[in-house]
Short mmCIF file of C-alpha atoms in Angstrom, two decimals:
data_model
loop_
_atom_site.label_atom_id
_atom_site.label_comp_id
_atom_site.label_asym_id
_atom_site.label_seq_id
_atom_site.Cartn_x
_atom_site.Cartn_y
_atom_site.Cartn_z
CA UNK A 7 -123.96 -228.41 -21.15
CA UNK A 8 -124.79 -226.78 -17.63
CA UNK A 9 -123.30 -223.22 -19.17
CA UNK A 10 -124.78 -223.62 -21.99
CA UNK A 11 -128.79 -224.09 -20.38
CA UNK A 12 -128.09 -220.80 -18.32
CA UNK A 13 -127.13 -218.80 -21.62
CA UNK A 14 -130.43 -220.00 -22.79
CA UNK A 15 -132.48 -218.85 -19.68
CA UNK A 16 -130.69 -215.95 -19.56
CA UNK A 17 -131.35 -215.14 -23.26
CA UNK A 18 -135.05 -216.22 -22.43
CA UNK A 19 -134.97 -213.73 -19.43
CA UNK A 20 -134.05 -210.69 -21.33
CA UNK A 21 -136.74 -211.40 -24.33
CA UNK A 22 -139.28 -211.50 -21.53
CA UNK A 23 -137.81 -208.28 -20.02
CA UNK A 24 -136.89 -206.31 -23.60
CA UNK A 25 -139.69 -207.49 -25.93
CA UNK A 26 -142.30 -205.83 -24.27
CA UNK A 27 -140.35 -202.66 -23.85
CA UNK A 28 -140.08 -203.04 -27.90
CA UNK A 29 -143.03 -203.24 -28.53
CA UNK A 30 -144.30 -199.91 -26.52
CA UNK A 31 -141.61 -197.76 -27.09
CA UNK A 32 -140.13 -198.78 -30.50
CA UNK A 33 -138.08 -196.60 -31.97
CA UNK A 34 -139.57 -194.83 -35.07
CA UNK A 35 -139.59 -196.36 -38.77
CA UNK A 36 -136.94 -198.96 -37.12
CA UNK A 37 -137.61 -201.76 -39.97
CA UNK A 38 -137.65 -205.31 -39.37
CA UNK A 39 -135.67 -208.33 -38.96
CA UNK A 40 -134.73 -210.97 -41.52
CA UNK A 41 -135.15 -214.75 -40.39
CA UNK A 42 -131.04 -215.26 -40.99
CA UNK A 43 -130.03 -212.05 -39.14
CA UNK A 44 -131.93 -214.17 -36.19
CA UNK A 45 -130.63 -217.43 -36.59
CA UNK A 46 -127.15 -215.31 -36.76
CA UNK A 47 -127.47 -213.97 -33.71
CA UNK A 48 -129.13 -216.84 -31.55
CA UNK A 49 -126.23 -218.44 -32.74
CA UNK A 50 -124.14 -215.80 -31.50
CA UNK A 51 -125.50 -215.66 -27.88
CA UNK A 52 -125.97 -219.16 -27.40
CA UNK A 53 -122.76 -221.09 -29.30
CA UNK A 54 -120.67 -217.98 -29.23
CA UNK A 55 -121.43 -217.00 -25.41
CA UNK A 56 -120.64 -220.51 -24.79
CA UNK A 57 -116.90 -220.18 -26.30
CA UNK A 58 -116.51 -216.87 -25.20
CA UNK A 59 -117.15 -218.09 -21.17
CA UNK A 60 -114.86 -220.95 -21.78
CA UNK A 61 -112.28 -218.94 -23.60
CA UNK A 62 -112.14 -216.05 -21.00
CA UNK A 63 -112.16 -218.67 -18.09
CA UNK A 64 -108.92 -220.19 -19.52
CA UNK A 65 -107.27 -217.03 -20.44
CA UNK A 66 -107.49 -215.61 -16.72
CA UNK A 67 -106.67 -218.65 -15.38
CA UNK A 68 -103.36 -218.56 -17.47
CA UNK A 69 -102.86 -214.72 -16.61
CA UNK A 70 -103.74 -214.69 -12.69
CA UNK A 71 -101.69 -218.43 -12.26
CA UNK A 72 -98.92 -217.62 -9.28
CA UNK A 73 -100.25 -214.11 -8.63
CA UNK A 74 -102.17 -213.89 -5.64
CA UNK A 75 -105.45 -211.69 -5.45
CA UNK A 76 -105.13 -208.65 -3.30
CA UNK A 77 -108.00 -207.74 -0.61
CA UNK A 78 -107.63 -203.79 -0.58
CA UNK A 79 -111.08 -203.23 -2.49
CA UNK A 80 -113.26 -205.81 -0.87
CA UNK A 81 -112.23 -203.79 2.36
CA UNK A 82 -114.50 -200.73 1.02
CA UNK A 83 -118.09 -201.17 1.98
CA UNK A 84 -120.27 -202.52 -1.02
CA UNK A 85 -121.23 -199.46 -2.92
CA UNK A 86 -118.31 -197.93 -2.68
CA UNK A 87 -116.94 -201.12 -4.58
CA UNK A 88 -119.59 -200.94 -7.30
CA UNK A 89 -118.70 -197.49 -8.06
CA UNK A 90 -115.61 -197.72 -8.29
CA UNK A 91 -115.78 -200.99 -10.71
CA UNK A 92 -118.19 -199.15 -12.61
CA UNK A 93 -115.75 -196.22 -13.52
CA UNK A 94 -112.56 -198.57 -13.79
CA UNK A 95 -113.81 -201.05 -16.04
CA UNK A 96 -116.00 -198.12 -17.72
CA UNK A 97 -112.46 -196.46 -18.79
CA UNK A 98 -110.97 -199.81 -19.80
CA UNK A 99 -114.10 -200.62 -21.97
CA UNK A 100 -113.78 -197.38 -23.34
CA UNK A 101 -110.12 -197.60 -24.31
CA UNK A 102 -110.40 -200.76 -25.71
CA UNK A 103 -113.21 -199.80 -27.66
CA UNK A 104 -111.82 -197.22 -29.33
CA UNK A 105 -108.50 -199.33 -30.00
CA UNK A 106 -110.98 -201.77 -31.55
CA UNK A 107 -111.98 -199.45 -34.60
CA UNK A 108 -108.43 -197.42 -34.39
CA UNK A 109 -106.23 -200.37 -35.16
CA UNK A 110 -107.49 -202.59 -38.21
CA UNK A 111 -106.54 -205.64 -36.77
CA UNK A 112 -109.48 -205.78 -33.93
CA UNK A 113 -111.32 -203.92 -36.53
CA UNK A 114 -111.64 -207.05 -38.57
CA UNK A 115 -113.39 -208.69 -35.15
CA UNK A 116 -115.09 -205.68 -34.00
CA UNK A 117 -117.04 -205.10 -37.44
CA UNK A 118 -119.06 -208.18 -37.19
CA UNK A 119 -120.72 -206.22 -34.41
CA UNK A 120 -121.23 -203.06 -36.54
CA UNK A 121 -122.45 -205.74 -39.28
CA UNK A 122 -126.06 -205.19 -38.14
CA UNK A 123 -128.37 -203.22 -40.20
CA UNK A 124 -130.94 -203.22 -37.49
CA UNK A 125 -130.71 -202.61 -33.62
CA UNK A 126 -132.77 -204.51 -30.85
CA UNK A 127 -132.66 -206.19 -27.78
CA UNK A 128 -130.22 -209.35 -29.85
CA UNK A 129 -128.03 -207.29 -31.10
CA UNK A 130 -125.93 -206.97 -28.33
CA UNK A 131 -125.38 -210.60 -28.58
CA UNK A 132 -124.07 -210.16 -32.22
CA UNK A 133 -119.82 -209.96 -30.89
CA UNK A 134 -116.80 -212.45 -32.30
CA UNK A 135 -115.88 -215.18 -29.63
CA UNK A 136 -112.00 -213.03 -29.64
CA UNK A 137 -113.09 -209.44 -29.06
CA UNK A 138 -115.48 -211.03 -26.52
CA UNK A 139 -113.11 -212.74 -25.04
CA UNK A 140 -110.31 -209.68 -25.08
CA UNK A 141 -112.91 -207.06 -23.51
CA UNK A 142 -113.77 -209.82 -20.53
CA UNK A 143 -110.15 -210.05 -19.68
CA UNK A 144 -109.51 -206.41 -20.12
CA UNK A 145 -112.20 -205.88 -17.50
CA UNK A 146 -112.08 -209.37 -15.58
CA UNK A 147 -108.30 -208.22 -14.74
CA UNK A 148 -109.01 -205.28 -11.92
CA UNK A 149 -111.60 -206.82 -10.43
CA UNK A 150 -109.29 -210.15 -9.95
CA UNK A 151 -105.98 -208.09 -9.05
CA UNK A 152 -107.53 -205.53 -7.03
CA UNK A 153 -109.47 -207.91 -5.24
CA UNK A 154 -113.39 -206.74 -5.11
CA UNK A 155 -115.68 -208.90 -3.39
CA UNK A 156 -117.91 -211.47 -5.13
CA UNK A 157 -121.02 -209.72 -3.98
CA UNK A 158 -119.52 -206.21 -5.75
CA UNK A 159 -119.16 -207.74 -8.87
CA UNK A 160 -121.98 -209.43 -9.18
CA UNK A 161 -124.19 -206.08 -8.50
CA UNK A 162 -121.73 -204.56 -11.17
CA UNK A 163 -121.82 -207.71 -14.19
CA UNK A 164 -125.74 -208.26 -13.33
CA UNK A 165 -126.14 -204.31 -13.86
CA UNK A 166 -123.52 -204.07 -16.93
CA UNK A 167 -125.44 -207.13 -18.29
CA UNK A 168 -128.94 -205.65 -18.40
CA UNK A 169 -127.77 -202.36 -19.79
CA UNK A 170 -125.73 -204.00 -22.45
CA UNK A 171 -128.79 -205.35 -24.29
CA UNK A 172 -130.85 -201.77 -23.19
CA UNK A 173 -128.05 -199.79 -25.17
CA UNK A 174 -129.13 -202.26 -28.66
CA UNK A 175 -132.65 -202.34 -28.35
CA UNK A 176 -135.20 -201.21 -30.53
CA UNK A 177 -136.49 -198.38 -28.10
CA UNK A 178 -136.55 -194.91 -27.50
CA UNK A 179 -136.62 -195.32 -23.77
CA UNK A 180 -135.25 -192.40 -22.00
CA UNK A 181 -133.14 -192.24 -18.57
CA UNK A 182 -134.48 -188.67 -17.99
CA UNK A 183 -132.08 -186.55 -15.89
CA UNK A 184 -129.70 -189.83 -15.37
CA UNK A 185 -128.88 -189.66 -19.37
CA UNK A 186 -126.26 -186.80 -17.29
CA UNK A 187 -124.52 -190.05 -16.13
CA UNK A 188 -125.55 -193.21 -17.95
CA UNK A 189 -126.14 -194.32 -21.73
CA UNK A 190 -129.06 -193.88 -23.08
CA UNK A 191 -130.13 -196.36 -26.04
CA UNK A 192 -130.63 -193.43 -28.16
CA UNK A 193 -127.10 -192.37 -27.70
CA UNK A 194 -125.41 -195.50 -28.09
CA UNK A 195 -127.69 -196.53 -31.84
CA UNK A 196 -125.77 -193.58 -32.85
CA UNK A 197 -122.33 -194.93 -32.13
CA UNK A 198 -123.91 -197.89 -34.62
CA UNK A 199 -124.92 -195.49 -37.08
CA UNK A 200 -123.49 -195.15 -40.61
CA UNK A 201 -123.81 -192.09 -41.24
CA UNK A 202 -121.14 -190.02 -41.44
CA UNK A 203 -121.65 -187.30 -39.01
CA UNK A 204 -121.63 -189.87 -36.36
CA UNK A 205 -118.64 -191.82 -37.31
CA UNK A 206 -115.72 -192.20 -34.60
CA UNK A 207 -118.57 -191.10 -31.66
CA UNK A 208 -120.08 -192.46 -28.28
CA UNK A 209 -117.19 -195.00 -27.69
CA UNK A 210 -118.35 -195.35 -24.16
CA UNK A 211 -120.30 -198.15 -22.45
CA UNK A 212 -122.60 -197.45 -19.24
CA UNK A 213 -121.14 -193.94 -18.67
CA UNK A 214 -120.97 -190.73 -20.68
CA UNK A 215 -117.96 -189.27 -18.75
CA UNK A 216 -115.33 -190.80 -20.99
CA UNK A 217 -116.91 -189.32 -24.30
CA UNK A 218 -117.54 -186.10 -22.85
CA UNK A 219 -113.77 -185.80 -21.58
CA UNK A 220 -112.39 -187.19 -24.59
CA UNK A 221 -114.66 -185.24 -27.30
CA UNK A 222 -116.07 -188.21 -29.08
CA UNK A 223 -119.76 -187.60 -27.74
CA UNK A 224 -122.63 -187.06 -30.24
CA UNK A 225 -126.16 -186.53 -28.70
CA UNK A 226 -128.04 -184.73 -31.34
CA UNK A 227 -131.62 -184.24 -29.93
CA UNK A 228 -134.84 -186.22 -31.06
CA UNK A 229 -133.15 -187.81 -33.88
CA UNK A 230 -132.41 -191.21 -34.62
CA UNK A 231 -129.94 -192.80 -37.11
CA UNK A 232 -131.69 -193.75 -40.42
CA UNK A 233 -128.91 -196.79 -41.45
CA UNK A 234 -127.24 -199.46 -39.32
CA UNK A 235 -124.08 -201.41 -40.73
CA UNK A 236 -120.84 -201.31 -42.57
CA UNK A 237 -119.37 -201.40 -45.73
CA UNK A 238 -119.85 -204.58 -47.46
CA UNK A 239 -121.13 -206.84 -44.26
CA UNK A 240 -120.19 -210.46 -44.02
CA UNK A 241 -123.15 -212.46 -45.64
CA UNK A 242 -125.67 -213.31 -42.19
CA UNK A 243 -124.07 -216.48 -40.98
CA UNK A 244 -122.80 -217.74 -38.27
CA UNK A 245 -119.48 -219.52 -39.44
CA UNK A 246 -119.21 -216.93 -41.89
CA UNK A 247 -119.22 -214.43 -39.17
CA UNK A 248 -116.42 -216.29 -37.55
CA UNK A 249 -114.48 -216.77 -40.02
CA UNK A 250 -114.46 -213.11 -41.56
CA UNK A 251 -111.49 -211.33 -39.75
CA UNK A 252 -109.22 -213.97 -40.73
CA UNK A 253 -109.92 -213.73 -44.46
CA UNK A 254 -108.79 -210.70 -46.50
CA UNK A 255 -111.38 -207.69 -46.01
CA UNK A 256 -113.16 -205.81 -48.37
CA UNK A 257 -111.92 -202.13 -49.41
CA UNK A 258 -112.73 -199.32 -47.40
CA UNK A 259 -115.50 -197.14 -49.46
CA UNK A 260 -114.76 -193.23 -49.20
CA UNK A 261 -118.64 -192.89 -48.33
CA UNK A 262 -118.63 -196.16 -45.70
CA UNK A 263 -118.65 -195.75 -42.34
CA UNK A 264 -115.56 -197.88 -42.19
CA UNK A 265 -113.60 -195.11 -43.58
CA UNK A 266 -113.36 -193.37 -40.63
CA UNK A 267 -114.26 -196.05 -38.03
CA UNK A 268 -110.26 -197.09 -38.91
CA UNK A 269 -107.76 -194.37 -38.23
#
């Protein structure tokens, strides 16, 4: 019960922080949301994030029993340890990103998150409890085994946090000259977009680098996508959405942004 009252403040926390930003820098002829695609996703951050937490704790648990954690990064001074979490875990998110629309079976998780026909500040809460749970052990794992201090990794989950629900919201926000570096929301909508000039784009998280390096960026200039979503989206419910990849999936339209989103 404890976890579950500080998903709710935290959820209250970014509404206060992201709802005002909404409001004065929306992003143009954005549409609005329907009262289900709400209740879907409160449901998602607040019952979901609870499972997720308790699923990820177990998991690592499991993985880490018998292997003790190694000290060589919390030796580096503070900053140095933020950096370097940011571009480890920013590589890992990347890579298991991309696995997550190349290989149809975390496809079927991973399009519940695509499912959303319209971006903001919830959105980012809209993920099933076992993608969730694989990305926070994907990235839980160097920070554990390499050993990074507690203060490092909060600075780096508090930060990763806070830009996670910037990259979905509804506004056109720009990081001026740090968009060199970090993910803008503008970029990141695209990576949502189905349209099909952005398919298979923008895989990465907080950091450009990876897409840049890899050729899967797409930063087209003052534009923003005009449609959200996939092919034939789960009806907007919560047991529905978690109960979608293990059902048989609908076929893959040639003009869906599914079609090239699995590869």
């Amino acid at each position: 019960m404890l976890d579950l009252i500080v998903i709710v403040e935290a959820l209250v926390v970014s509404a206060l922080l992201f709802v005002p930003l909404e409001r004065l820098l929306p992003v143009p002829d954005a549409g609005r949301r329907t009262l289900k695609s709400w209740i879907v996703d409160l449901a998602h951050a607040t019952l979901g994030g609870q499972a997720i937490k308790t699923g990820a704790t177990v998991l690592l648990a499991l993985i880490l029993m018998g292997h003790p954690q190694s000290t060589l990064a919390a030796s580096l001074p503070i900053w140095l340890q933020v950096i370097l979490l940011l571009l480890i875990c920013d590589l890992i998110i990347w890579i298991v990103h991309r696995a997550c629309h190349a290989m149809p079976l975390l496809w079927r998780f991973h399009r519940i998150h695509h499912s959303s026909t319209r971006l903001d500040w919830l959105a980012a809460s809209r993920v099933h409890p076992c993608e969730q749970i694989l990305m926070t052990t994907a990235i839980a794992l160097p920070m554990l085994t390499l050993g990074f201090s507690p203060a490092a990794t909060a600075i780096y989950l508090g930060v990763y946090e806070v830009h996670a629900v910037l990259l979905h919201a509804n506004t056109r926000m720009s990081l001026g000259p740090l968009e060199a570096i970090f993910t803008p929301p503008r970029i990141h909508h695209w990576h949502h977009a189905d349209e099909p000039h952005a398919y298979d784009s923008n895989f990465g998280s907080q950091l450009v680098i990876w897409d840049r390096m890899f050729g899967t960026a797409y930063h087209p200039q003052r534009r923003y996508p005009k449609r959200f979503g996939v092919d034939a989206p789960p009806e907007e419910d919560f047991v529905t959405h978690l109960l979608a990849p293990f059902k048989a999936q609908p076929p893959v339209a040639a003009d869906s942004a599914s079609t090239s989103q699995i590869v």
